[in-house]
PDB file of C-alpha atoms in Angstrom:
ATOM      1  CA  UNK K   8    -103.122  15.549-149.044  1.00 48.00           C
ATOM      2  CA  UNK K   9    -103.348  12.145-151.460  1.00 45.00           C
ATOM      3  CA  UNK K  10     -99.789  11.909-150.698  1.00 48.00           C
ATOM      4  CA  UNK K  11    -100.210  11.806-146.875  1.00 46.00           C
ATOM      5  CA  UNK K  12    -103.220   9.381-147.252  1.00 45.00           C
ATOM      6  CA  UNK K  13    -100.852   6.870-148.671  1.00 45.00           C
ATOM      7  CA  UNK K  14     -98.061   7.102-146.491  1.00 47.00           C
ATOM      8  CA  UNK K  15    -100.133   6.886-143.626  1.00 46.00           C
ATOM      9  CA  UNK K  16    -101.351   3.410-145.298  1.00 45.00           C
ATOM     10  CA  UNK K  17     -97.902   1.842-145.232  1.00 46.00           C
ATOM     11  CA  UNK K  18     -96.722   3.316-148.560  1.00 48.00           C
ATOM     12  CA  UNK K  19     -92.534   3.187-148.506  1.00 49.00           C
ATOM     13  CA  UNK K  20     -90.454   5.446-146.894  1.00 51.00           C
ATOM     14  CA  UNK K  21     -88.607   8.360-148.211  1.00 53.00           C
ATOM     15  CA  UNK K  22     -84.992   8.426-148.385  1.00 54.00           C
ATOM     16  CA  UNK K  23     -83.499   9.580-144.955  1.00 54.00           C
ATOM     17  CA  UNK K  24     -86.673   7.976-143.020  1.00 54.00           C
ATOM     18  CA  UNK K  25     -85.385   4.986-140.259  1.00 51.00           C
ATOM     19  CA  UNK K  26     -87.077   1.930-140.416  1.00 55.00           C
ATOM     20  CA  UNK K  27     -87.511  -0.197-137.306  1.00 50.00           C
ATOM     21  CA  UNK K  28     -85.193  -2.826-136.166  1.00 52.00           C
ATOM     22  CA  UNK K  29     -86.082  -6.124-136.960  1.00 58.00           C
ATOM     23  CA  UNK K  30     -84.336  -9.527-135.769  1.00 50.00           C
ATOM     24  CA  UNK K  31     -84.450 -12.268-138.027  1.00 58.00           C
ATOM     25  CA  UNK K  32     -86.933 -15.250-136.276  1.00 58.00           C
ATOM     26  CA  UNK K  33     -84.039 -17.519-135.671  1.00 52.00           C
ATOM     27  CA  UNK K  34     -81.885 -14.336-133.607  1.00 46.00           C
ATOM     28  CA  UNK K  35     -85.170 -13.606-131.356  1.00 50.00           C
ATOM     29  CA  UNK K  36     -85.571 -17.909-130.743  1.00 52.00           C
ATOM     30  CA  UNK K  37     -81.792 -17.898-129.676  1.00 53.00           C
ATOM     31  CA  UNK K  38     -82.473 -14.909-127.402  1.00 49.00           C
ATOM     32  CA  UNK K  39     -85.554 -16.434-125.540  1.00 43.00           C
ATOM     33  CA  UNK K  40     -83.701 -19.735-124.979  1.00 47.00           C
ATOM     34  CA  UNK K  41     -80.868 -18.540-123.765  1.00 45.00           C
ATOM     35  CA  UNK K  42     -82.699 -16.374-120.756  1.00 45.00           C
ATOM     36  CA  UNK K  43     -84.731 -19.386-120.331  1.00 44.00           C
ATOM     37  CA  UNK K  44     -81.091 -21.507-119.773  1.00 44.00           C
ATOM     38  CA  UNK K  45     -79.762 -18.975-117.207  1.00 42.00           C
ATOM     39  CA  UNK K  46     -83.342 -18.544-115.195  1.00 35.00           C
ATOM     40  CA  UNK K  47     -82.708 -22.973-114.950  1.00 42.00           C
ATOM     41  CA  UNK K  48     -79.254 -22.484-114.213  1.00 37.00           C
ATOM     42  CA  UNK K  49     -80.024 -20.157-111.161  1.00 33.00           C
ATOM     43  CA  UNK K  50     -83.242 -22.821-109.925  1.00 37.00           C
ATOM     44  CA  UNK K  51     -80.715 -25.588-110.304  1.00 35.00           C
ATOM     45  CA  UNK K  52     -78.127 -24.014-108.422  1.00 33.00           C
ATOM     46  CA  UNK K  53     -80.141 -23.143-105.154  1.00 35.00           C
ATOM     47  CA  UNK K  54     -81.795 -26.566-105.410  1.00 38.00           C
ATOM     48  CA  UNK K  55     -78.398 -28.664-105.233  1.00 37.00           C
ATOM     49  CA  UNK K  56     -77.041 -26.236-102.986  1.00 38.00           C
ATOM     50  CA  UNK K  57     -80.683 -26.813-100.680  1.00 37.00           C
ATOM     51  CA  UNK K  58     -79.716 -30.858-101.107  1.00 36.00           C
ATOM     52  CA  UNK K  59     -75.828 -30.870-100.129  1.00 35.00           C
ATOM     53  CA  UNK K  60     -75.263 -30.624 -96.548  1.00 36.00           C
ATOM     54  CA  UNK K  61     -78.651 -28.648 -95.890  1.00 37.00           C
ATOM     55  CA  UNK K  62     -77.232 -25.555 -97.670  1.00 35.00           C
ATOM     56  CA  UNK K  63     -78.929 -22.622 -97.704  1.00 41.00           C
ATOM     57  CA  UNK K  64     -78.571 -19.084 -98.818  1.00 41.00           C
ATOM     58  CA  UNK K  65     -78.626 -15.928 -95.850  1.00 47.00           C
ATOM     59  CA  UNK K  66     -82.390 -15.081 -95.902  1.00 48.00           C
ATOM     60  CA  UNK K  67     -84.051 -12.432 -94.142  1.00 54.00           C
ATOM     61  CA  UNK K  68     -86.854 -15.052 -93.517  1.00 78.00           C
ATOM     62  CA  UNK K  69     -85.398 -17.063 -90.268  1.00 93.00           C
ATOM     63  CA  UNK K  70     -85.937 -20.205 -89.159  1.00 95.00           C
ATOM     64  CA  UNK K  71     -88.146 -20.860 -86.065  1.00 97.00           C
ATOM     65  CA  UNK K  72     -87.553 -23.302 -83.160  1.00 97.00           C
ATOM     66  CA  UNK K  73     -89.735 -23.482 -79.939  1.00 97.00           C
ATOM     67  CA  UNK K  74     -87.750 -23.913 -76.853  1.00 95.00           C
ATOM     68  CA  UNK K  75     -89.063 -25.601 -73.487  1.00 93.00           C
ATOM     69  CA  UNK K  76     -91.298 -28.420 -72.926  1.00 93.00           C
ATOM     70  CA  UNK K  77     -93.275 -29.890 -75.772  1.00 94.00           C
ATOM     71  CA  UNK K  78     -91.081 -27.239 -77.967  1.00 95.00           C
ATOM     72  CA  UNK K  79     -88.144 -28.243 -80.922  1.00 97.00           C
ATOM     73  CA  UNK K  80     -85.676 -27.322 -78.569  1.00 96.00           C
ATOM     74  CA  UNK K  81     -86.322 -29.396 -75.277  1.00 94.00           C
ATOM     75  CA  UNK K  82     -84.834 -26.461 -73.204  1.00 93.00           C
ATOM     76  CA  UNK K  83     -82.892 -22.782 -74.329  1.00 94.00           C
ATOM     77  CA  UNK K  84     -81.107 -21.364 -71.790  1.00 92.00           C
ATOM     78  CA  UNK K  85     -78.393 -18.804 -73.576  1.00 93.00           C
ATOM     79  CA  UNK K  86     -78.622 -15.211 -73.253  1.00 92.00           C
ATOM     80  CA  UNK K  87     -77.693 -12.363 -75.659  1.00 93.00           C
ATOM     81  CA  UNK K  88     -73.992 -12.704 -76.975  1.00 93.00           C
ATOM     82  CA  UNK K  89     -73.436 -16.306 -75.617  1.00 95.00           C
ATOM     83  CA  UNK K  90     -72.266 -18.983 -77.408  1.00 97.00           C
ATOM     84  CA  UNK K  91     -72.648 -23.118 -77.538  1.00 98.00           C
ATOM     85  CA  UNK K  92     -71.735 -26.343 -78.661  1.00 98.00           C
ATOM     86  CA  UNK K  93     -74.341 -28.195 -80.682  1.00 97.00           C
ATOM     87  CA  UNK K  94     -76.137 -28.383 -84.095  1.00 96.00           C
ATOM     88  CA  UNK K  95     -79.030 -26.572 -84.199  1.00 96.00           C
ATOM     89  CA  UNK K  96     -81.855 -28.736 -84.880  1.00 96.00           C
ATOM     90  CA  UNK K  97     -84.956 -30.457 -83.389  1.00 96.00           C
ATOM     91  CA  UNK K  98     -83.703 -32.463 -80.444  1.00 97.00           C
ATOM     92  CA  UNK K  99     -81.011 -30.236 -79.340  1.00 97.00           C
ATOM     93  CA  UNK K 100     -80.883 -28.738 -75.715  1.00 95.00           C
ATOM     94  CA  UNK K 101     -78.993 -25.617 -74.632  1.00 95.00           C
ATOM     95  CA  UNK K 102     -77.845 -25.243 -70.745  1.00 92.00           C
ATOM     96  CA  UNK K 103     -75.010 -24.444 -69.177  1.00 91.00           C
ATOM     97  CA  UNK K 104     -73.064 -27.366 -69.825  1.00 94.00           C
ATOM     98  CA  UNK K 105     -73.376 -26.363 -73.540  1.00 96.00           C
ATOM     99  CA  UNK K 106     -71.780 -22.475 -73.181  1.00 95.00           C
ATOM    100  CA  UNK K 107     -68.949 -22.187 -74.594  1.00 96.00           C
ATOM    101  CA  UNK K 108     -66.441 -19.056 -74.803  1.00 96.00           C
ATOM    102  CA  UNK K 109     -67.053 -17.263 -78.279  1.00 96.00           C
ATOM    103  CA  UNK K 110     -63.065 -17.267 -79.074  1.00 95.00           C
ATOM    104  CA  UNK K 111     -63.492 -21.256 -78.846  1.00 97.00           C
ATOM    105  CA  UNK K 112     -64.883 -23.071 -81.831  1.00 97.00           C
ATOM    106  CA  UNK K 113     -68.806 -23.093 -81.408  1.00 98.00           C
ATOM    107  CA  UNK K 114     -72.176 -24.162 -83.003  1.00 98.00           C
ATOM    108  CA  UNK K 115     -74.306 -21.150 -82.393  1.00 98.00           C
ATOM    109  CA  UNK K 116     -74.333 -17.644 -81.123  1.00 97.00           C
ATOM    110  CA  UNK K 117     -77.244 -15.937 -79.734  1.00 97.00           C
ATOM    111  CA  UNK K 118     -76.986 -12.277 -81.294  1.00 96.00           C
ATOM    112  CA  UNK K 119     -80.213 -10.670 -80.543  1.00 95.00           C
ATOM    113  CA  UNK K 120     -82.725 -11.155 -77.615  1.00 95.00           C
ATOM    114  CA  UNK K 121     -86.270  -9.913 -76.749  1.00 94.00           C
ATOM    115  CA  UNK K 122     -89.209  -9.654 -74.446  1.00 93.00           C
ATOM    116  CA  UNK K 123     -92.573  -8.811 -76.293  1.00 93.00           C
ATOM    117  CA  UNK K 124     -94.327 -10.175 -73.458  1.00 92.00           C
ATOM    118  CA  UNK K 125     -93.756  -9.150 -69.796  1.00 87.00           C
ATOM    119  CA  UNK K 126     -92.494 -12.775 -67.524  1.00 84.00           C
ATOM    120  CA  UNK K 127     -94.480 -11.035 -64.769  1.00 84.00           C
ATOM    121  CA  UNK K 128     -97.849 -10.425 -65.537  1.00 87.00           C
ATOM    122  CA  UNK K 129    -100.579 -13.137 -66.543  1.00 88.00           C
ATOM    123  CA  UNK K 130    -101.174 -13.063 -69.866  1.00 92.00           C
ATOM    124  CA  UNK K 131    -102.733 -16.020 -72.619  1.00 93.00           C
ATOM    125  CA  UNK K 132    -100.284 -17.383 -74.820  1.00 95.00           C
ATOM    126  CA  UNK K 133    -100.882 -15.596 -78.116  1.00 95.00           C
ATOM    127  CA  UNK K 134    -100.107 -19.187 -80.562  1.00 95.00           C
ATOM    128  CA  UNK K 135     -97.717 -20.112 -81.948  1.00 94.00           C
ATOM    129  CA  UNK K 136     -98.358 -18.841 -85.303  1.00 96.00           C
ATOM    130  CA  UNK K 137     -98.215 -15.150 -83.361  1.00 96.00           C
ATOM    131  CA  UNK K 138     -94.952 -16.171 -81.988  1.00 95.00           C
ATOM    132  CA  UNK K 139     -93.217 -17.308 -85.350  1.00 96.00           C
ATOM    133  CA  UNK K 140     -94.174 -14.523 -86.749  1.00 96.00           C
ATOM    134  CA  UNK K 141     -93.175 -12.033 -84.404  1.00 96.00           C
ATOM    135  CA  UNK K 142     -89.631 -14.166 -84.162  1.00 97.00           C
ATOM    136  CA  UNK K 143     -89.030 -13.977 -87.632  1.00 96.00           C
ATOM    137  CA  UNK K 144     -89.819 -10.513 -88.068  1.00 95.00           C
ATOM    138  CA  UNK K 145     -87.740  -9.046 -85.058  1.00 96.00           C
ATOM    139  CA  UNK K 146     -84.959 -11.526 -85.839  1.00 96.00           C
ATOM    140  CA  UNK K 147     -84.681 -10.281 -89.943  1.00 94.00           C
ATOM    141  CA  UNK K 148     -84.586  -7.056 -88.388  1.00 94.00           C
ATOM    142  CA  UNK K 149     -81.867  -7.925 -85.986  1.00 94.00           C
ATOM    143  CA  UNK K 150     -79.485  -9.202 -88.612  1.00 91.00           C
ATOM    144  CA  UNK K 151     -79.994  -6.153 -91.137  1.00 91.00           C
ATOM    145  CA  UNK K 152     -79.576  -3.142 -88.368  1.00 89.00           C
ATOM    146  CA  UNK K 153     -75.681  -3.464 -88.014  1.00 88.00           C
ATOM    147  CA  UNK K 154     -75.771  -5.195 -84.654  1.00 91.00           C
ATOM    148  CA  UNK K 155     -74.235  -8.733 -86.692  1.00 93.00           C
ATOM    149  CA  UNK K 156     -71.082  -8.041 -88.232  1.00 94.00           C
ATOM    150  CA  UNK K 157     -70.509  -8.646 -91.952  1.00 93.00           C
ATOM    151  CA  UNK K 158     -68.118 -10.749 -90.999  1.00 94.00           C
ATOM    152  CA  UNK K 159     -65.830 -12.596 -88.169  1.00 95.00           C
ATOM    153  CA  UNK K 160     -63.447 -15.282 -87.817  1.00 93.00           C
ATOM    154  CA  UNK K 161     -63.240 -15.513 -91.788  1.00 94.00           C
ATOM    155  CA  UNK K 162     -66.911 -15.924 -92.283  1.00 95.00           C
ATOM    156  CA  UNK K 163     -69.129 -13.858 -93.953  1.00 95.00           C
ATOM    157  CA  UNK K 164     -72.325 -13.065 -93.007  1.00 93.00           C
ATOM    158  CA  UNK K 165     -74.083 -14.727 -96.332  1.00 93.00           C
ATOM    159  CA  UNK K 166     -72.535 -17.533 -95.231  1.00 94.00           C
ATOM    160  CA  UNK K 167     -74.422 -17.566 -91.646  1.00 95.00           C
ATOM    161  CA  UNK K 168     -78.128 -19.883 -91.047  1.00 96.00           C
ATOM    162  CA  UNK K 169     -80.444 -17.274 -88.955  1.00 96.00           C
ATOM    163  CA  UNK K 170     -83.226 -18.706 -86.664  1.00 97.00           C
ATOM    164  CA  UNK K 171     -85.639 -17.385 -84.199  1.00 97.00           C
ATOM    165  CA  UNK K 172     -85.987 -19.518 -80.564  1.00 97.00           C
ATOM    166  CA  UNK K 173     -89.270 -18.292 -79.412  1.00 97.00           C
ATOM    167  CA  UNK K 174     -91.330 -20.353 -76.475  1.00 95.00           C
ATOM    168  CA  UNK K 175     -94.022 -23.166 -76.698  1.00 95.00           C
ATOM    169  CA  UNK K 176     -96.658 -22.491 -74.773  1.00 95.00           C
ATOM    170  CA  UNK K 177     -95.598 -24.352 -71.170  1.00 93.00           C
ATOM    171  CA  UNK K 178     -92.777 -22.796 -70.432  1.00 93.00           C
ATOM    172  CA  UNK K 179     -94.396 -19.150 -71.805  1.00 94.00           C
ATOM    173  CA  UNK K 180     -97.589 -20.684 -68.809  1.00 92.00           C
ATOM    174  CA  UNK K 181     -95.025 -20.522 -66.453  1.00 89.00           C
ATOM    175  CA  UNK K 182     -92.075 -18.000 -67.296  1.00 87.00           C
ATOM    176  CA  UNK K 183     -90.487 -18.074 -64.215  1.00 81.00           C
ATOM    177  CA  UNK K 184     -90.354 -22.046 -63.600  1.00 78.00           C
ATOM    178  CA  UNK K 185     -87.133 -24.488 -63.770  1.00 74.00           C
ATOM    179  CA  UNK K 186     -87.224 -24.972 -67.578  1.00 70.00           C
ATOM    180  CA  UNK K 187     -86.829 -21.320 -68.362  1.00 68.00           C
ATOM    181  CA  UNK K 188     -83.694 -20.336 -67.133  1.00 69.00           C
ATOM    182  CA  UNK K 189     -82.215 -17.153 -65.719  1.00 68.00           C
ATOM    183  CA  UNK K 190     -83.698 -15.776 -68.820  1.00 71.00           C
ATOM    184  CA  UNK K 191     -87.521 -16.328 -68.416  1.00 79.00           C
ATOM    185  CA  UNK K 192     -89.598 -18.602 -70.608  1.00 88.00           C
ATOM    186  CA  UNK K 193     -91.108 -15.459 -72.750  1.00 93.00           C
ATOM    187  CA  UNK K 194     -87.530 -14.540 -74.088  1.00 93.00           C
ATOM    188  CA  UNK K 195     -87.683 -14.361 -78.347  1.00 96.00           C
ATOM    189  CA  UNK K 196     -83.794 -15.327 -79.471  1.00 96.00           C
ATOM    190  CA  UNK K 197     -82.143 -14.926 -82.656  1.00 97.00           C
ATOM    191  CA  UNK K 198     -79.469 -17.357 -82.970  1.00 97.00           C
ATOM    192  CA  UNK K 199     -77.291 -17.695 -85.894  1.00 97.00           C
ATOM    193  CA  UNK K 200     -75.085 -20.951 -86.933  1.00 97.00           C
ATOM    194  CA  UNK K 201     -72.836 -21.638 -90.074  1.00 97.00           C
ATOM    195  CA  UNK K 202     -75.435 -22.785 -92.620  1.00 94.00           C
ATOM    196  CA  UNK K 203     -72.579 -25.262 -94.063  1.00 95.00           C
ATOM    197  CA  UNK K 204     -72.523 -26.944 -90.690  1.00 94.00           C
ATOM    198  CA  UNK K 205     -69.330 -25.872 -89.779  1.00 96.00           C
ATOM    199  CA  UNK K 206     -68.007 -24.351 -86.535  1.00 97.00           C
ATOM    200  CA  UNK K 207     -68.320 -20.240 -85.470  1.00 97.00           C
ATOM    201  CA  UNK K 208     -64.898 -19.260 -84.404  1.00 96.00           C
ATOM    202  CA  UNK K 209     -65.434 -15.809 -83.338  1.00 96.00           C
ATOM    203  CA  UNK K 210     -68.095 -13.734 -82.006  1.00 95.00           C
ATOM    204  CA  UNK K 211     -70.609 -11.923 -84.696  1.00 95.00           C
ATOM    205  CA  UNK K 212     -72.636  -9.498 -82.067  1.00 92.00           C
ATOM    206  CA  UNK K 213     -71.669  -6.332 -82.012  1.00 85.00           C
ATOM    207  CA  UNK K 214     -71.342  -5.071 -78.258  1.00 71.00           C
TER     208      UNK K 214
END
């Protein structure tokens, strides 16, 4: 019994009996700094890339543009699997001059499209915080359920700029008036573009 009372005060160890692994203070430093180094190496990486050319990495979380009067997009025409010329960016209109045949080179492809509000009943305009939500959400869905392919024209999807086109509130007032298109003006797009700023060659919806 006195011999168990001192080993269980820290008396030495019989022969046979491990001993725990310890790393000399100057190992466990080295160790710590170099996970430090590769958690900067990753930050700095995604920030240059963020810098050059407006690079971004494929999120899940899309962009969002409002289309129509008073919106980013001063008017959005395109329908599901069309495609157009122009950079996609504040400013930029889409009509029909813009379409473009999806075998041609092209800026953006619409690859998702939807309605969560009916064009023909009277209903308030929910906000656009509502909207940009429910864009980004339906969009990031769009993307992961297999309807974009992984790839097209020899560009992957990782390489590929997501956004949601969802409408400001006049032309969601009036759905049915000149600025919305054949489409309405309470149509939710998900529009994709090269996120190096380079041209689409090929179509990425799957029909």
């Amino acid at each position: 019994m006195a011999d168990r009372g001192r080993r269980a005060a820290g008396a030495a160890r019989g022969p046979g009996e491990l001993r725990p692994l310890e790393l000399p203070g100057a190992l466990r430093d080295r160790r710590l700094l170099t996970g430090a180094a590769a958690v900067l190496l990753v930050l700095v990486v995604f920030a240059a890339g963020a810098l050059v050319g407006g690079w971004r990495p494929f999120s899940s979380q899309p962009d969002v543009y409002t289309f129509g009067p008073g919106g980013d997009l001063p008017a959005f025409t395109l329908f599901d699997g069309q495609c157009a010329t122009g950079t996609l960016g504040a400013g930029t209109a889409y009509t029909d001059s813009t379409n473009t045949p999806c075998g041609d080179p092209h800026d953006v492809e619409v690859v998702g499209t939807g309605t969560p509000l009916n064009s023909s009943r009277e209903v308030s305009y929910p906000g656009a915080a509502a909207f940009a939500d429910y864009g980004r959400a339906f969009c990031a869905m769009v993307v992961a359920s297999g309807q974009v392919a992984e790839s097209s024209g020899g560009v992957d999807k990782s390489d590929l700029r997501v956004a949601a086109v969802v409408p400001a509130q006049a032309v969601f007032d009036e759905p049915n008036g000149t600025a919305s298109g054949s489409s309405g003006g309470r149509l939710v797009s998900c529009v994709i573009s090269r996120s190096d700023g380079q041209k689409l060659t090929d179509r990425f919806a799957v029909i």
